[in-house]
Amino acid sequence: MTFSSKVKDELSRTEIVDISCARAETAAFVRTVGSITLKGQNKVEFEFSTENAAVARRIFRLLKIAHGISAKVIVAKSNRLKKLNNYIIKIHQELTRKFLIDTEIAKENDFSMIDYGVSTRILRDDLSKRAYIKGSFMGSGSISNPERSYHVEFVSSKEVQSKILQELLEGYGIKAKNIIRKNYYVTYIKDSEQISDLLALMGANNAVLDFENIRVVKETRNQINRVINCETANLDKIVHTSMRQINSIQILRKHKVMDKLPDNLRELAYLRLKHNNASLKELGQMLNPPLGKSGVNHRLKKIEKIAEDLIEHEKRGVNSEIAKSNTKK
């Protein structure tokens, strides 16, 4: 079972607080997984369609509680490649008109004009708004596995639906964005904290705990990786610097000037040769008396400068000999 399916399964089992909440949640399902069919002789048919069994059970229960309707459930194979079960909840034709008017999807005398907006009569209070968001998620929402990425989205067929959702979520401090994807309106959230807030808002308490546990593990792992990367970079820098310093000291030895160095530089040069992987701090602690990092760095820079001067002097000497040789020819 996917993380998204687990969340929907948990939400389908949450308590239906009162009739107002049941009506608000039903209104969300009407606008996300419902469809109207106009028949001849002024007849209207309405049905819900979902591939999620838990969502189908929830809709069936809501219809009874909120509207006193005992709907017919049909199980068919989906036309999609995976051939999943498709659960169709059909409302009896005689009850359809009143149901559509009650859910404010249609007006009493005109069923050809569908209203996808939602009035304050349905979204009357905090609990009703939460119920509508919950129904919208179960109907058209999805959440990615938090171990891979942080992403929640609601897919709407009408722009007004996505705007209503965005406004409702913003009322709870959840910043969602809207985009158009393949003629559908997508309301999405990518911030992990806001996704956690959304799960809590809808009442998916177990999902919140699972999500937070995964999030903590991921953040800890990322932090450890950052530290390791930083330490690796520092180690590479230490090794590179050490090799450069050792190369300079070897130049001094080659030119037999080690014994001519001041005592403080000579002592440090031999320590560097002996402890080629030691950091500046560690080298400083080996000196007597101990010396800080900046002091060690300053002395090693002096050693490198002496080596550079020797190489430069050697180059000038060679060039001078070549010039003399050329003048004799």
Short mmCIF file of C-alpha atoms in Angstrom, two decimals:
data_model
loop_
_atom_site.label_atom_id
_atom_site.label_comp_id
_atom_site.label_asym_id
_atom_site.label_seq_id
_atom_site.Cartn_x
_atom_site.Cartn_y
_atom_site.Cartn_z
CA MET A 1 0.00 0.00 0.00
CA THR A 2 1.37 3.42 -0.95
CA PHE A 3 1.78 6.17 1.62
CA SER A 4 -1.03 8.06 -0.14
CA SER A 5 -3.36 5.05 0.16
CA LYS A 6 -2.48 4.67 3.85
CA VAL A 7 -3.39 8.30 4.49
CA LYS A 8 -6.72 7.95 2.66
CA ASP A 9 -7.47 4.72 4.51
CA GLU A 10 -6.86 6.46 7.84
CA LEU A 11 -8.97 9.48 6.85
CA SER A 12 -11.82 7.20 5.75
CA ARG A 13 -12.01 5.89 9.32
CA THR A 14 -12.04 9.27 11.07
CA GLU A 15 -15.08 10.28 13.06
CA ILE A 16 -17.88 12.14 11.29
CA VAL A 17 -18.46 14.87 13.87
CA ASP A 18 -21.89 16.13 12.79
CA ILE A 19 -24.28 16.58 9.85
CA SER A 20 -22.61 19.83 8.76
CA CYS A 21 -19.22 18.11 8.50
CA ALA A 22 -20.79 15.17 6.65
CA ARG A 23 -22.43 17.54 4.15
CA ALA A 24 -19.20 19.50 3.61
CA GLU A 25 -17.18 16.34 3.05
CA THR A 26 -19.84 14.97 0.69
CA ALA A 27 -19.83 18.27 -1.23
CA ALA A 28 -16.07 17.83 -1.75
CA PHE A 29 -16.55 14.31 -3.11
CA VAL A 30 -19.31 15.56 -5.43
CA ARG A 31 -16.87 18.07 -6.94
CA THR A 32 -13.89 15.69 -7.20
CA VAL A 33 -15.14 12.20 -8.06
CA GLY A 34 -18.77 12.88 -8.98
CA SER A 35 -20.35 13.03 -12.43
CA ILE A 36 -23.77 14.13 -13.69
CA THR A 37 -25.52 12.59 -16.68
CA LEU A 38 -28.54 14.32 -18.23
CA LYS A 39 -31.07 11.82 -19.58
CA GLY A 40 -34.14 12.29 -21.70
CA GLN A 41 -37.48 13.41 -20.29
CA ASN A 42 -35.72 15.83 -17.93
CA LYS A 43 -34.10 12.99 -15.95
CA VAL A 44 -30.76 13.33 -14.17
CA GLU A 45 -28.33 10.66 -13.00
CA PHE A 46 -25.43 11.09 -10.59
CA GLU A 47 -22.63 8.76 -9.55
CA PHE A 48 -19.30 8.75 -7.74
CA SER A 49 -16.36 6.82 -9.17
CA THR A 50 -13.14 5.87 -7.36
CA GLU A 51 -10.48 3.15 -7.47
CA ASN A 52 -9.98 3.35 -3.70
CA ALA A 53 -12.19 0.95 -1.70
CA ALA A 54 -11.77 2.97 1.53
CA VAL A 55 -12.92 6.14 -0.23
CA ALA A 56 -15.93 4.28 -1.70
CA ARG A 57 -16.93 3.08 1.79
CA ARG A 58 -16.59 6.61 3.14
CA ILE A 59 -18.82 8.07 0.41
CA PHE A 60 -21.45 5.36 0.98
CA ARG A 61 -21.47 6.12 4.72
CA LEU A 62 -21.58 9.90 4.23
CA LEU A 63 -24.58 9.65 1.90
CA LYS A 64 -26.52 7.81 4.59
CA ILE A 65 -25.56 10.18 7.42
CA ALA A 66 -25.76 13.51 5.57
CA HIS A 67 -28.58 12.85 3.11
CA GLY A 68 -30.35 9.67 4.22
CA ILE A 69 -29.49 8.03 0.89
CA SER A 70 -28.76 4.32 0.55
CA ALA A 71 -26.79 4.23 -2.69
CA LYS A 72 -26.06 1.35 -5.03
CA VAL A 73 -22.43 0.21 -5.27
CA ILE A 74 -21.09 -1.37 -8.46
CA VAL A 75 -17.60 -2.86 -8.75
CA ALA A 76 -16.09 -2.90 -12.23
CA LYS A 77 -12.62 -3.30 -13.68
CA SER A 78 -10.87 -0.05 -14.52
CA ASN A 79 -10.04 0.72 -18.14
CA ARG A 80 -6.52 1.64 -17.11
CA LEU A 81 -3.52 -0.59 -17.74
CA LYS A 82 -3.33 -1.89 -14.16
CA LYS A 83 -6.96 -3.11 -14.32
CA LEU A 84 -7.78 -1.99 -10.78
CA ASN A 85 -11.26 -2.24 -9.33
CA ASN A 86 -13.40 0.80 -10.02
CA TYR A 87 -16.07 1.47 -7.39
CA ILE A 88 -19.16 3.25 -8.68
CA ILE A 89 -21.65 4.62 -6.15
CA LYS A 90 -24.91 5.41 -7.92
CA ILE A 91 -27.68 7.54 -6.44
CA HIS A 92 -31.21 6.50 -7.30
CA GLN A 93 -32.68 8.71 -9.99
CA GLU A 94 -35.62 9.86 -7.85
CA LEU A 95 -33.19 11.18 -5.19
CA THR A 96 -30.67 12.77 -7.54
CA ARG A 97 -32.33 16.17 -8.02
CA LYS A 98 -32.71 16.88 -4.32
CA PHE A 99 -29.18 15.63 -3.63
CA LEU A 100 -27.62 17.92 -6.25
CA ILE A 101 -29.55 20.92 -4.91
CA ASP A 102 -28.57 20.09 -1.31
CA THR A 103 -24.89 19.88 -2.26
CA GLU A 104 -25.24 23.15 -4.26
CA ILE A 105 -23.81 21.63 -7.42
CA ALA A 106 -26.95 22.53 -9.38
CA LYS A 107 -29.89 24.92 -9.14
CA GLU A 108 -33.44 23.68 -8.69
CA ASN A 109 -34.71 24.58 -12.14
CA ASP A 110 -31.55 24.22 -14.23
CA PHE A 111 -29.43 21.07 -14.05
CA SER A 112 -27.54 21.94 -17.21
CA MET A 113 -25.61 24.69 -15.35
CA ILE A 114 -23.20 23.11 -12.87
CA ASP A 115 -21.87 25.25 -10.02
CA TYR A 116 -18.45 24.05 -8.83
CA GLY A 117 -18.17 26.79 -6.24
CA VAL A 118 -18.93 26.22 -2.56
CA SER A 119 -21.02 28.60 -0.45
CA THR A 120 -20.60 29.58 3.19
CA ARG A 121 -23.72 27.52 3.90
CA ILE A 122 -21.60 24.42 3.33
CA LEU A 123 -18.33 25.87 4.65
CA ARG A 124 -20.05 27.34 7.67
CA ASP A 125 -17.40 26.78 10.37
CA ASP A 126 -13.93 25.45 11.13
CA LEU A 127 -14.99 21.80 11.30
CA SER A 128 -16.88 22.03 8.00
CA LYS A 129 -13.87 23.59 6.27
CA ARG A 130 -11.58 20.84 7.58
CA ALA A 131 -14.09 18.22 6.40
CA TYR A 132 -14.20 19.77 2.92
CA ILE A 133 -10.39 19.73 2.68
CA LYS A 134 -10.37 16.11 3.87
CA GLY A 135 -12.97 15.09 1.27
CA SER A 136 -11.07 16.92 -1.46
CA PHE A 137 -7.88 15.06 -0.58
CA MET A 138 -9.57 11.65 -0.49
CA GLY A 139 -11.29 12.40 -3.79
CA SER A 140 -8.56 14.01 -5.86
CA GLY A 141 -5.47 14.30 -3.68
CA SER A 142 -2.23 12.39 -3.38
CA ILE A 143 0.89 12.50 -1.25
CA SER A 144 4.29 11.16 -2.27
CA ASN A 145 6.31 8.77 -0.13
CA PRO A 146 8.19 11.13 2.23
CA GLU A 147 11.24 8.87 2.08
CA ARG A 148 11.66 9.95 -1.55
CA SER A 149 10.21 13.48 -1.74
CA TYR A 150 7.83 15.95 -0.10
CA HIS A 151 4.84 16.58 -2.34
CA VAL A 152 1.07 16.83 -1.87
CA GLU A 153 -1.34 17.74 -4.63
CA PHE A 154 -5.06 18.10 -5.31
CA VAL A 155 -6.16 17.75 -8.94
CA SER A 156 -9.29 19.69 -9.97
CA SER A 157 -11.17 19.75 -13.24
CA LYS A 158 -12.25 23.37 -12.69
CA GLU A 159 -10.21 26.43 -11.78
CA VAL A 160 -12.73 27.57 -9.17
CA GLN A 161 -12.17 24.33 -7.22
CA SER A 162 -8.41 24.85 -7.05
CA LYS A 163 -8.84 28.47 -5.96
CA ILE A 164 -11.29 27.51 -3.20
CA LEU A 165 -8.84 24.88 -1.93
CA GLN A 166 -5.94 27.33 -2.04
CA GLU A 167 -7.92 29.91 -0.05
CA LEU A 168 -9.09 27.34 2.51
CA LEU A 169 -5.56 26.06 3.06
CA GLU A 170 -4.19 29.59 3.34
CA GLY A 171 -6.73 30.21 6.10
CA TYR A 172 -4.84 27.59 8.12
CA GLY A 173 -1.42 29.03 7.28
CA ILE A 174 -0.69 26.43 4.60
CA LYS A 175 0.78 28.06 1.49
CA ALA A 176 -0.29 26.07 -1.58
CA LYS A 177 0.43 26.91 -5.21
CA ASN A 178 -1.73 26.40 -8.29
CA ILE A 179 -0.57 25.27 -11.73
CA ILE A 180 -2.24 23.93 -14.88
CA ARG A 181 -1.21 20.44 -15.98
CA LYS A 182 -2.77 18.74 -19.00
CA ASN A 183 -6.00 20.78 -18.77
CA TYR A 184 -6.31 20.10 -15.02
CA TYR A 185 -5.82 22.55 -12.17
CA VAL A 186 -3.31 21.30 -9.62
CA THR A 187 -3.02 22.70 -6.09
CA TYR A 188 0.25 21.53 -4.57
CA ILE A 189 2.44 21.81 -1.45
CA LYS A 190 6.15 20.93 -1.25
CA ASP A 191 7.20 22.26 2.16
CA SER A 192 7.58 19.34 4.60
CA GLU A 193 6.35 21.27 7.65
CA GLN A 194 3.26 22.47 5.78
CA ILE A 195 2.52 18.94 4.57
CA SER A 196 2.72 17.75 8.17
CA ASP A 197 0.33 20.56 9.16
CA LEU A 198 -2.09 19.49 6.41
CA LEU A 199 -2.12 15.87 7.60
CA ALA A 200 -2.84 17.07 11.14
CA LEU A 201 -5.53 19.45 9.87
CA MET A 202 -7.35 16.58 8.13
CA GLY A 203 -7.10 14.34 11.20
CA ALA A 204 -4.56 11.81 9.86
CA ASN A 205 -2.75 11.56 13.20
CA ASN A 206 -0.98 8.24 12.53
CA ALA A 207 0.21 9.55 9.17
CA VAL A 208 1.60 12.65 10.92
CA LEU A 209 3.67 10.44 13.26
CA ASP A 210 4.95 8.31 10.36
CA PHE A 211 5.70 11.41 8.29
CA GLU A 212 7.55 13.15 11.13
CA ASN A 213 9.60 10.03 11.95
CA ILE A 214 10.68 9.73 8.32
CA ARG A 215 11.38 13.46 8.16
CA VAL A 216 13.58 13.38 11.29
CA VAL A 217 15.55 10.38 9.98
CA LYS A 218 16.00 12.06 6.57
CA GLU A 219 17.11 15.36 8.08
CA THR A 220 19.52 13.59 10.45
CA ARG A 221 20.93 11.56 7.56
CA ASN A 222 21.31 14.70 5.44
CA GLN A 223 23.00 16.53 8.30
CA ILE A 224 25.43 13.63 8.80
CA ASN A 225 26.18 13.60 5.07
CA ARG A 226 26.81 17.35 5.13
CA VAL A 227 29.23 16.92 8.06
CA ILE A 228 30.99 14.02 6.30
CA ASN A 229 31.25 16.01 3.07
CA CYS A 230 32.59 19.00 4.97
CA GLU A 231 35.11 16.86 6.85
CA THR A 232 36.15 15.15 3.61
CA ALA A 233 36.66 18.54 1.96
CA ASN A 234 38.68 19.72 4.97
CA LEU A 235 40.75 16.53 4.92
CA ASP A 236 41.45 16.96 1.20
CA LYS A 237 42.52 20.53 1.90
CA ILE A 238 44.80 19.40 4.76
CA VAL A 239 46.42 16.70 2.58
CA HIS A 240 46.91 19.09 -0.34
CA THR A 241 48.42 21.78 1.92
CA SER A 242 50.61 19.23 3.71
CA MET A 243 52.00 17.88 0.42
CA ARG A 244 52.82 21.42 -0.72
CA GLN A 245 54.60 22.15 2.57
CA ILE A 246 56.54 18.86 2.47
CA ASN A 247 57.59 19.58 -1.09
CA SER A 248 58.97 22.95 0.07
CA ILE A 249 60.86 21.31 2.95
CA GLN A 250 62.36 18.71 0.57
CA ILE A 251 63.64 21.59 -1.58
CA LEU A 252 65.37 23.03 1.50
CA ARG A 253 66.96 19.64 2.22
CA LYS A 254 68.08 19.30 -1.39
CA HIS A 255 69.85 22.67 -1.15
CA LYS A 256 71.26 21.73 2.26
CA VAL A 257 69.86 24.78 4.03
CA MET A 258 67.86 23.01 6.77
CA ASP A 259 70.60 23.56 9.33
CA LYS A 260 70.74 27.24 8.40
CA LEU A 261 67.07 27.79 9.30
CA PRO A 262 66.15 29.51 12.57
CA ASP A 263 65.45 26.97 15.34
CA ASN A 264 61.68 27.62 15.34
CA LEU A 265 61.38 26.99 11.58
CA ARG A 266 63.70 23.97 11.58
CA GLU A 267 61.79 22.29 14.44
CA LEU A 268 58.47 22.79 12.63
CA ALA A 269 59.89 21.59 9.29
CA TYR A 270 61.03 18.28 10.82
CA LEU A 271 57.67 17.86 12.59
CA ARG A 272 55.85 18.36 9.29
CA LEU A 273 58.01 15.71 7.59
CA LYS A 274 57.38 13.28 10.43
CA HIS A 275 53.62 13.96 10.73
CA ASN A 276 52.54 14.61 7.15
CA ASN A 277 48.79 14.18 7.85
CA ALA A 278 48.67 16.34 10.98
CA SER A 279 46.56 19.49 10.97
CA LEU A 280 48.00 22.91 11.83
CA LYS A 281 46.41 22.68 15.25
CA GLU A 282 47.97 19.27 15.89
CA LEU A 283 51.41 20.48 14.74
CA GLY A 284 51.14 23.48 17.03
CA GLN A 285 50.44 21.24 20.03
CA MET A 286 53.61 19.22 19.30
CA LEU A 287 55.84 22.31 19.56
CA ASN A 288 57.50 23.37 22.79
CA PRO A 289 56.09 25.74 23.79
CA PRO A 290 52.79 25.00 21.94
CA LEU A 291 51.74 27.38 19.17
CA GLY A 292 48.33 28.32 17.76
CA LYS A 293 47.11 27.52 14.23
CA SER A 294 47.83 31.00 12.88
CA GLY A 295 51.36 30.93 14.29
CA VAL A 296 52.07 27.51 12.75
CA ASN A 297 50.61 28.64 9.43
CA HIS A 298 52.79 31.79 9.50
CA ARG A 299 55.99 29.78 10.07
CA LEU A 300 55.14 27.24 7.35
CA LYS A 301 54.46 30.11 4.93
CA LYS A 302 57.96 31.40 5.72
CA ILE A 303 59.41 27.95 4.90
CA GLU A 304 57.48 27.87 1.61
CA LYS A 305 58.73 31.37 0.75
CA ILE A 306 62.37 30.34 1.37
CA ALA A 307 61.86 27.32 -0.93
CA GLU A 308 60.30 29.53 -3.63
CA ASP A 309 63.24 31.95 -3.41
CA LEU A 310 65.70 29.05 -3.77
CA ILE A 311 63.94 27.77 -6.89
CA GLU A 312 63.80 31.26 -8.37
CA HIS A 313 67.49 31.81 -7.60
CA GLU A 314 68.30 28.44 -9.17
CA LYS A 315 66.35 29.35 -12.33
CA ARG A 316 68.17 32.68 -12.63
CA GLY A 317 71.49 30.88 -12.21
CA VAL A 318 70.69 28.38 -14.95
CA ASN A 319 69.49 31.12 -17.28
CA SER A 320 72.67 33.08 -16.57
CA GLU A 321 74.84 30.06 -17.44
CA ILE A 322 72.90 29.54 -20.70
CA ALA A 323 73.34 33.21 -21.60
CA LYS A 324 77.08 33.00 -20.98
CA SER A 325 77.31 29.85 -23.09
CA ASN A 326 75.48 31.52 -25.97
CA THR A 327 77.82 34.53 -25.95
CA LYS A 328 80.87 32.28 -26.29
CA LYS A 329 79.56 30.65 -29.47
#
